[in-house]
Amino acid sequence: MTLLGLLFAAASASGMGLGDDRSVLSPAGTGAEHIARLGWPVLVGFSAVSIAVWGLLAWAALRRTGSLAEHAPVDVGGGERWIQLGGFALPALVFGVVFFAALRTLARFPMDPAADRSGVVCAPGGKAQIEVVGHRWWWEVRYRLGDSTDHFTTANEIHLPVGVPIDLDLRSADVIHSFWVPRLHGKVDLVPGHRNQIRLEASRAGVFPGSCAEFCGLQHAHMRMLVIAEPPARFEAWLAAQRLPSRPAASDETRRGETLFATGPCAACHTVRGTPARASLGPDLTHLASRSTLAAGSLPNDIATLHAWVVDAPALKPGTQMPPLGMFSGGDLHALVAYLRSLE
Ligand SMILES: [Cu+2]
């Protein structure tokens, strides 16, 4: 056990390592900083304890003389102090310190959304600025900043302004998922029928990958997201662009694609704001071309992948809730993909 713990600690300090964009040990946000401030001493402390224990065991093994058969169990007396100090007092002290340090860390994360809202660019009424809904196997992201005409929905990418705490509501549309962006905060579950909250504050600009951290079925490992922290001015520009409806199709080909989309099965599951497509079974595609990945971080958002995805999504992401749509081929398929690529 201890050896495993040590190996794990070594792996997390190197492999998932420092500077790695998924490492809990290199925080880039307030929440993760609190956790790392607890995590580092615990990691170093327990590594030291493990080394000491293994050292003592090795020492005992080396010191051993004779065989077991030669030694009848004897009470040499005086050994109890080792048990009392090393077996009870020391562990109680170590665990006591870690326990109270953990309580202090917990107190950094107020569960009351009304508490400590200083500096929050807040929607009126103490509501969260972003709602995240977990789906098998993608993330729906609803921006609730400003008044209702400013609200919009996107998927799998969350933009945040650097240095501004943002409250997120976390919900699930189906099973239990867990929201985890290691460099920004700890894990919080998305539970069906229940609202959980998390406050994210990025302390520097960057792209921070996150993923679902609760096994939720076949494509659990391909339920990823990107959190993109930007200077406030760039964030505002992004917001303004996302709030706009989709750009009207400008060429004959994209117009053909738009018609195929709006009249075909796509519109039964997807929304493209500014067109008749307003379903929400799948991700909002209004600004699809502004995202860097497809299918919750599992595929690149490029022209070849879009072709393959539309024709047979389950071949790329087995189990996905988007069915294979082989009825599109040739010119129709090209037009449809050209239209998707125009949704900037
Ligand atoms: Cu999940």
Short mmCIF file of C-alpha atoms and ligand atoms in Angstrom, two decimals:
data_model
loop_
_atom_site.label_atom_id
_atom_site.label_comp_id
_atom_site.label_asym_id
_atom_site.label_seq_id
_atom_site.Cartn_x
_atom_site.Cartn_y
_atom_site.Cartn_z
CA MET A 1 0.00 0.00 0.00
CA THR A 2 2.62 2.48 1.06
CA LEU A 3 4.79 1.55 -1.90
CA LEU A 4 1.82 2.04 -4.21
CA GLY A 5 1.16 5.39 -2.60
CA LEU A 6 4.75 6.40 -3.12
CA LEU A 7 4.73 5.28 -6.75
CA PHE A 8 1.50 7.17 -7.29
CA ALA A 9 2.93 10.28 -5.69
CA ALA A 10 6.02 10.03 -7.88
CA ALA A 11 3.84 9.53 -10.96
CA SER A 12 1.67 12.49 -10.17
CA ALA A 13 4.66 14.70 -9.52
CA SER A 14 6.35 13.75 -12.78
CA GLY A 15 4.00 12.10 -15.28
CA MET A 16 0.85 14.13 -14.69
CA GLY A 17 3.59 16.48 -13.82
CA LEU A 18 4.50 19.98 -13.04
CA GLY A 19 3.82 22.23 -15.97
CA ASP A 20 1.47 19.59 -17.42
CA ASP A 21 -1.79 21.27 -18.34
CA ARG A 22 -3.78 18.72 -16.34
CA SER A 23 -1.73 18.72 -13.15
CA VAL A 24 -3.42 19.56 -9.89
CA LEU A 25 0.05 20.45 -8.65
CA SER A 26 0.44 23.44 -10.95
CA PRO A 27 -2.65 25.50 -10.22
CA ALA A 28 -3.76 28.37 -12.45
CA GLY A 29 -6.80 29.45 -10.48
CA THR A 30 -7.85 30.40 -6.97
CA GLY A 31 -9.69 27.16 -6.18
CA ALA A 32 -6.85 24.95 -7.38
CA GLU A 33 -4.33 27.13 -5.50
CA HIS A 34 -6.10 26.42 -2.19
CA ILE A 35 -6.15 22.72 -2.99
CA ALA A 36 -2.48 22.66 -4.03
CA ARG A 37 -1.53 24.50 -0.83
CA LEU A 38 -2.96 21.51 1.02
CA GLY A 39 -1.81 18.96 -1.56
CA TRP A 40 1.87 19.82 -1.60
CA PRO A 41 2.59 19.42 2.16
CA VAL A 42 0.47 16.25 2.24
CA LEU A 43 2.34 14.82 -0.76
CA VAL A 44 5.77 15.71 0.63
CA GLY A 45 4.86 14.69 4.21
CA PHE A 46 3.43 11.32 3.30
CA SER A 47 6.29 10.63 0.91
CA ALA A 48 8.71 11.28 3.79
CA VAL A 49 6.69 8.97 6.08
CA SER A 50 6.66 6.25 3.40
CA ILE A 51 10.41 6.52 2.93
CA ALA A 52 10.98 6.36 6.72
CA VAL A 53 8.75 3.29 7.08
CA TRP A 54 10.40 1.46 4.20
CA GLY A 55 13.79 2.45 5.58
CA LEU A 56 12.95 0.96 8.99
CA LEU A 57 11.64 -2.23 7.38
CA ALA A 58 14.82 -2.57 5.34
CA TRP A 59 16.91 -1.92 8.44
CA ALA A 60 15.03 -4.66 10.36
CA ALA A 61 15.50 -7.09 7.49
CA LEU A 62 19.23 -6.38 7.27
CA ARG A 63 19.75 -6.61 11.02
CA ARG A 64 18.03 -9.98 11.16
CA THR A 65 20.25 -12.78 12.47
CA GLY A 66 19.50 -16.49 12.49
CA SER A 67 16.28 -18.10 11.29
CA LEU A 68 12.74 -17.98 12.67
CA ALA A 69 13.06 -21.52 14.00
CA GLU A 70 15.92 -20.48 16.25
CA HIS A 71 13.91 -17.73 17.86
CA ALA A 72 11.10 -18.69 20.16
CA PRO A 73 8.76 -15.73 20.71
CA VAL A 74 10.16 -13.92 23.73
CA ASP A 75 9.06 -10.84 25.57
CA VAL A 76 12.22 -8.84 25.90
CA GLY A 77 10.26 -5.96 27.45
CA GLY A 78 10.54 -2.27 26.71
CA GLY A 79 9.27 -2.44 23.11
CA GLU A 80 5.88 -0.94 23.98
CA ARG A 81 7.17 2.64 23.72
CA TRP A 82 7.77 2.11 19.99
CA ILE A 83 4.17 0.96 19.58
CA GLN A 84 2.74 3.78 21.69
CA LEU A 85 4.73 6.53 20.00
CA GLY A 86 5.16 5.22 16.48
CA GLY A 87 1.87 3.33 16.27
CA PHE A 88 -0.49 5.75 18.01
CA ALA A 89 0.91 9.14 18.96
CA LEU A 90 2.69 9.91 15.70
CA PRO A 91 -0.12 8.82 13.33
CA ALA A 92 -2.69 10.66 15.50
CA LEU A 93 -0.59 13.82 15.29
CA VAL A 94 -0.03 13.53 11.53
CA PHE A 95 -3.66 12.75 10.72
CA GLY A 96 -4.86 15.41 13.15
CA VAL A 97 -2.78 18.08 11.42
CA VAL A 98 -3.97 16.96 7.97
CA PHE A 99 -7.58 16.82 9.17
CA PHE A 100 -7.59 20.40 10.45
CA ALA A 101 -5.64 21.65 7.44
CA ALA A 102 -8.28 20.01 5.20
CA LEU A 103 -11.09 21.67 7.19
CA ARG A 104 -9.38 25.01 6.65
CA THR A 105 -9.16 24.35 2.92
CA LEU A 106 -12.84 23.35 2.82
CA ALA A 107 -13.77 26.63 4.48
CA ARG A 108 -12.28 28.42 1.46
CA PHE A 109 -15.13 27.16 -0.68
CA PRO A 110 -18.34 28.75 0.57
CA MET A 111 -21.36 26.67 -0.44
CA ASP A 112 -23.72 29.59 0.02
CA PRO A 113 -23.88 31.33 -3.35
CA ALA A 114 -24.85 34.60 -1.66
CA ALA A 115 -21.71 34.66 0.46
CA ASP A 116 -18.59 36.51 -0.55
CA ARG A 117 -19.62 37.77 -3.93
CA SER A 118 -17.22 40.69 -3.92
CA GLY A 119 -16.01 41.54 -7.38
CA VAL A 120 -18.28 39.08 -9.14
CA VAL A 121 -19.71 40.39 -12.39
CA CYS A 122 -22.98 38.98 -11.32
CA ALA A 123 -26.27 38.30 -13.00
CA PRO A 124 -29.05 39.93 -10.96
CA GLY A 125 -30.59 37.85 -8.21
CA GLY A 126 -27.45 35.96 -7.28
CA LYS A 127 -27.88 33.56 -10.16
CA ALA A 128 -24.92 31.76 -11.63
CA GLN A 129 -23.40 33.34 -14.71
CA ILE A 130 -22.92 30.04 -16.49
CA GLU A 131 -24.98 26.85 -16.39
CA VAL A 132 -23.24 23.66 -17.37
CA VAL A 133 -25.40 20.66 -18.22
CA GLY A 134 -23.71 17.28 -18.51
CA HIS A 135 -24.97 14.99 -21.30
CA ARG A 136 -23.77 11.58 -22.40
CA TRP A 137 -21.14 12.52 -23.67
CA TRP A 138 -20.72 16.24 -24.05
CA TRP A 139 -21.09 19.48 -22.12
CA GLU A 140 -23.82 22.01 -22.75
CA VAL A 141 -22.72 25.49 -21.66
CA ARG A 142 -25.34 28.19 -21.18
CA TYR A 143 -24.14 31.74 -20.67
CA ARG A 144 -26.45 33.72 -18.42
CA LEU A 145 -24.48 36.99 -18.25
CA GLY A 146 -26.48 40.16 -18.82
CA ASP A 147 -30.22 40.12 -19.47
CA SER A 148 -32.15 37.41 -21.22
CA THR A 149 -31.54 38.77 -24.72
CA ASP A 150 -27.80 38.35 -24.05
CA HIS A 151 -28.07 34.69 -23.10
CA PHE A 152 -26.70 32.04 -25.43
CA THR A 153 -25.71 28.40 -25.43
CA THR A 154 -22.55 26.76 -26.62
CA ALA A 155 -20.79 23.45 -26.00
CA ASN A 156 -17.60 21.89 -24.70
CA GLU A 157 -15.66 25.17 -24.45
CA ILE A 158 -15.99 27.57 -21.56
CA HIS A 159 -14.46 31.02 -21.87
CA LEU A 160 -13.69 32.97 -18.70
CA PRO A 161 -12.25 36.41 -18.01
CA VAL A 162 -8.92 36.21 -16.14
CA GLY A 163 -9.05 37.30 -12.51
CA VAL A 164 -12.85 37.43 -12.25
CA PRO A 165 -14.66 34.83 -10.15
CA ILE A 166 -17.47 33.22 -12.17
CA ASP A 167 -20.17 31.06 -10.61
CA LEU A 168 -21.29 27.97 -12.46
CA ASP A 169 -24.43 25.95 -11.90
CA LEU A 170 -23.84 22.29 -12.62
CA ARG A 171 -26.70 20.02 -13.70
CA SER A 172 -27.13 16.76 -15.53
CA ALA A 173 -29.52 15.77 -18.29
CA ASP A 174 -29.10 12.05 -17.72
CA VAL A 175 -26.65 10.28 -15.39
CA ILE A 176 -24.12 11.50 -12.82
CA HIS A 177 -21.16 13.28 -14.36
CA SER A 178 -18.37 15.19 -12.66
CA PHE A 179 -16.91 18.52 -13.69
CA TRP A 180 -13.14 18.62 -13.33
CA VAL A 181 -10.66 21.18 -14.60
CA PRO A 182 -7.60 20.19 -12.54
CA ARG A 183 -5.67 23.44 -12.91
CA LEU A 184 -8.63 25.57 -11.84
CA HIS A 185 -10.53 23.68 -9.16
CA GLY A 186 -11.49 20.35 -7.62
CA LYS A 187 -14.20 18.01 -8.84
CA VAL A 188 -17.92 18.69 -8.44
CA ASP A 189 -20.57 16.17 -9.46
CA LEU A 190 -23.43 16.90 -11.84
CA VAL A 191 -26.37 15.05 -10.33
CA PRO A 192 -29.71 14.48 -12.12
CA GLY A 193 -32.47 16.60 -10.55
CA HIS A 194 -30.06 18.58 -8.43
CA ARG A 195 -28.09 21.80 -8.79
CA ASN A 196 -24.48 21.97 -7.67
CA GLN A 197 -22.26 24.99 -7.88
CA ILE A 198 -18.64 25.82 -8.42
CA ARG A 199 -16.81 29.11 -8.59
CA LEU A 200 -14.00 29.31 -11.12
CA GLU A 201 -11.43 32.04 -11.11
CA ALA A 202 -8.44 31.78 -13.43
CA SER A 203 -5.42 33.68 -12.17
CA ARG A 204 -3.70 33.69 -15.56
CA ALA A 205 -4.63 33.43 -19.21
CA GLY A 206 -4.41 30.02 -20.81
CA VAL A 207 -6.24 26.98 -22.09
CA PHE A 208 -7.05 24.51 -19.33
CA PRO A 209 -8.37 21.06 -20.27
CA GLY A 210 -11.04 19.43 -18.20
CA SER A 211 -12.92 16.17 -18.32
CA CYS A 212 -15.74 14.20 -16.80
CA ALA A 213 -14.45 12.60 -13.61
CA GLU A 214 -17.35 10.24 -12.85
CA PHE A 215 -17.75 7.11 -14.95
CA CYS A 216 -20.85 7.78 -17.06
CA GLY A 217 -20.82 5.08 -19.71
CA LEU A 218 -19.18 4.10 -22.96
CA GLN A 219 -17.67 7.46 -23.95
CA HIS A 220 -16.89 8.74 -20.46
CA ALA A 221 -13.22 9.14 -21.43
CA HIS A 222 -14.27 11.26 -24.43
CA MET A 223 -16.30 13.73 -22.44
CA ARG A 224 -13.76 16.51 -22.31
CA MET A 225 -13.87 20.26 -22.37
CA LEU A 226 -11.56 23.24 -22.65
CA VAL A 227 -11.65 26.21 -20.33
CA ILE A 228 -10.16 29.21 -22.06
CA ALA A 229 -9.18 32.05 -19.73
CA GLU A 230 -8.68 35.35 -21.52
CA PRO A 231 -7.97 38.96 -20.57
CA PRO A 232 -11.34 40.66 -19.90
CA ALA A 233 -11.31 42.66 -23.17
CA ARG A 234 -10.83 39.54 -25.29
CA PHE A 235 -13.44 37.72 -23.24
CA GLU A 236 -15.95 40.53 -23.89
CA ALA A 237 -15.18 40.34 -27.61
CA TRP A 238 -15.79 36.59 -27.55
CA LEU A 239 -19.08 37.12 -25.67
CA ALA A 240 -20.23 39.69 -28.20
CA ALA A 241 -19.43 37.36 -31.11
CA GLN A 242 -21.17 34.36 -29.49
CA ARG A 243 -24.30 36.39 -28.77
CA LEU A 244 -24.84 37.07 -32.47
CA PRO A 245 -27.04 34.68 -34.44
CA SER A 246 -25.36 32.63 -37.13
CA ARG A 247 -24.04 34.42 -40.17
CA PRO A 248 -26.45 34.09 -43.14
CA ALA A 249 -25.16 31.67 -45.76
CA ALA A 250 -23.20 33.70 -48.28
CA SER A 251 -22.47 31.35 -51.20
CA ASP A 252 -24.62 28.99 -53.26
CA GLU A 253 -22.95 26.02 -51.65
CA THR A 254 -23.48 27.16 -48.05
CA ARG A 255 -27.06 28.14 -48.89
CA ARG A 256 -27.63 24.61 -50.17
CA GLY A 257 -26.06 23.28 -46.97
CA GLU A 258 -28.23 25.51 -44.83
CA THR A 259 -31.38 24.21 -46.51
CA LEU A 260 -30.27 20.59 -46.12
CA PHE A 261 -29.54 21.24 -42.47
CA ALA A 262 -32.82 23.02 -41.72
CA THR A 263 -35.01 20.52 -43.58
CA GLY A 264 -33.07 17.35 -42.75
CA PRO A 265 -32.69 15.37 -39.53
CA CYS A 266 -30.02 17.76 -38.20
CA ALA A 267 -32.64 20.33 -37.20
CA ALA A 268 -34.40 17.72 -35.06
CA CYS A 269 -31.46 17.69 -32.65
CA HIS A 270 -29.42 20.86 -33.13
CA THR A 271 -29.89 24.61 -32.84
CA VAL A 272 -28.38 27.13 -35.21
CA ARG A 273 -29.59 30.49 -33.94
CA GLY A 274 -30.99 32.69 -36.69
CA THR A 275 -32.39 29.65 -38.58
CA PRO A 276 -35.45 27.45 -38.00
CA ALA A 277 -33.23 24.81 -36.34
CA ARG A 278 -33.92 25.08 -32.61
CA ALA A 279 -33.64 21.64 -31.06
CA SER A 280 -31.42 20.92 -28.08
CA LEU A 281 -30.74 17.19 -28.07
CA GLY A 282 -27.25 17.87 -29.41
CA PRO A 283 -24.75 20.74 -29.08
CA ASP A 284 -25.69 24.25 -30.27
CA LEU A 285 -23.93 24.69 -33.61
CA THR A 286 -24.48 28.45 -34.10
CA HIS A 287 -20.75 29.17 -33.80
CA LEU A 288 -19.39 25.67 -34.35
CA ALA A 289 -16.46 26.90 -36.45
CA SER A 290 -15.18 29.01 -33.54
CA ARG A 291 -14.51 25.84 -31.50
CA SER A 292 -11.28 23.92 -31.81
CA THR A 293 -12.65 20.42 -31.24
CA LEU A 294 -15.64 18.25 -32.09
CA ALA A 295 -17.54 15.76 -29.97
CA ALA A 296 -16.37 16.98 -26.57
CA GLY A 297 -12.66 17.25 -27.19
CA SER A 298 -12.34 13.86 -28.87
CA LEU A 299 -11.78 15.00 -32.47
CA PRO A 300 -10.21 17.96 -34.28
CA ASN A 301 -12.66 20.43 -35.81
CA ASP A 302 -11.48 20.18 -39.42
CA ILE A 303 -13.06 19.57 -42.80
CA ALA A 304 -12.18 15.87 -43.08
CA THR A 305 -13.44 15.03 -39.60
CA LEU A 306 -16.69 16.91 -40.22
CA HIS A 307 -17.36 14.83 -43.34
CA ALA A 308 -16.70 11.60 -41.48
CA TRP A 309 -18.70 12.75 -38.45
CA VAL A 310 -21.85 13.64 -40.38
CA VAL A 311 -21.82 10.36 -42.33
CA ASP A 312 -21.15 8.05 -39.40
CA ALA A 313 -20.61 9.70 -36.02
CA PRO A 314 -20.75 6.41 -34.06
CA ALA A 315 -17.80 5.11 -36.11
CA LEU A 316 -15.71 7.92 -34.64
CA LYS A 317 -17.27 7.95 -31.17
CA PRO A 318 -18.95 4.58 -30.55
CA GLY A 319 -22.13 4.93 -28.54
CA THR A 320 -22.62 8.63 -29.30
CA GLN A 321 -26.24 9.80 -29.29
CA MET A 322 -25.82 11.22 -32.81
CA PRO A 323 -26.96 8.57 -35.30
CA PRO A 324 -25.14 7.68 -38.55
CA LEU A 325 -26.63 9.80 -41.35
CA GLY A 326 -25.50 8.00 -44.49
CA MET A 327 -28.20 9.68 -46.62
CA PHE A 328 -25.83 12.60 -47.17
CA SER A 329 -23.16 12.03 -49.81
CA GLY A 330 -21.42 13.72 -52.72
CA GLY A 331 -22.45 17.32 -53.36
CA ASP A 332 -25.00 17.32 -50.53
CA LEU A 333 -22.38 16.25 -48.02
CA HIS A 334 -19.89 18.85 -49.25
CA ALA A 335 -22.54 21.57 -49.07
CA LEU A 336 -23.55 20.54 -45.56
CA VAL A 337 -19.94 20.57 -44.36
CA ALA A 338 -19.24 23.89 -46.10
CA TYR A 339 -22.22 25.31 -44.22
CA LEU A 340 -20.98 23.93 -40.88
CA ARG A 341 -17.53 25.44 -41.59
CA SER A 342 -19.14 28.83 -42.25
CA LEU A 343 -20.69 28.94 -38.76
CA GLU A 344 -17.98 31.12 -37.23
CU CU B 1 -19.69 12.15 -17.86
#
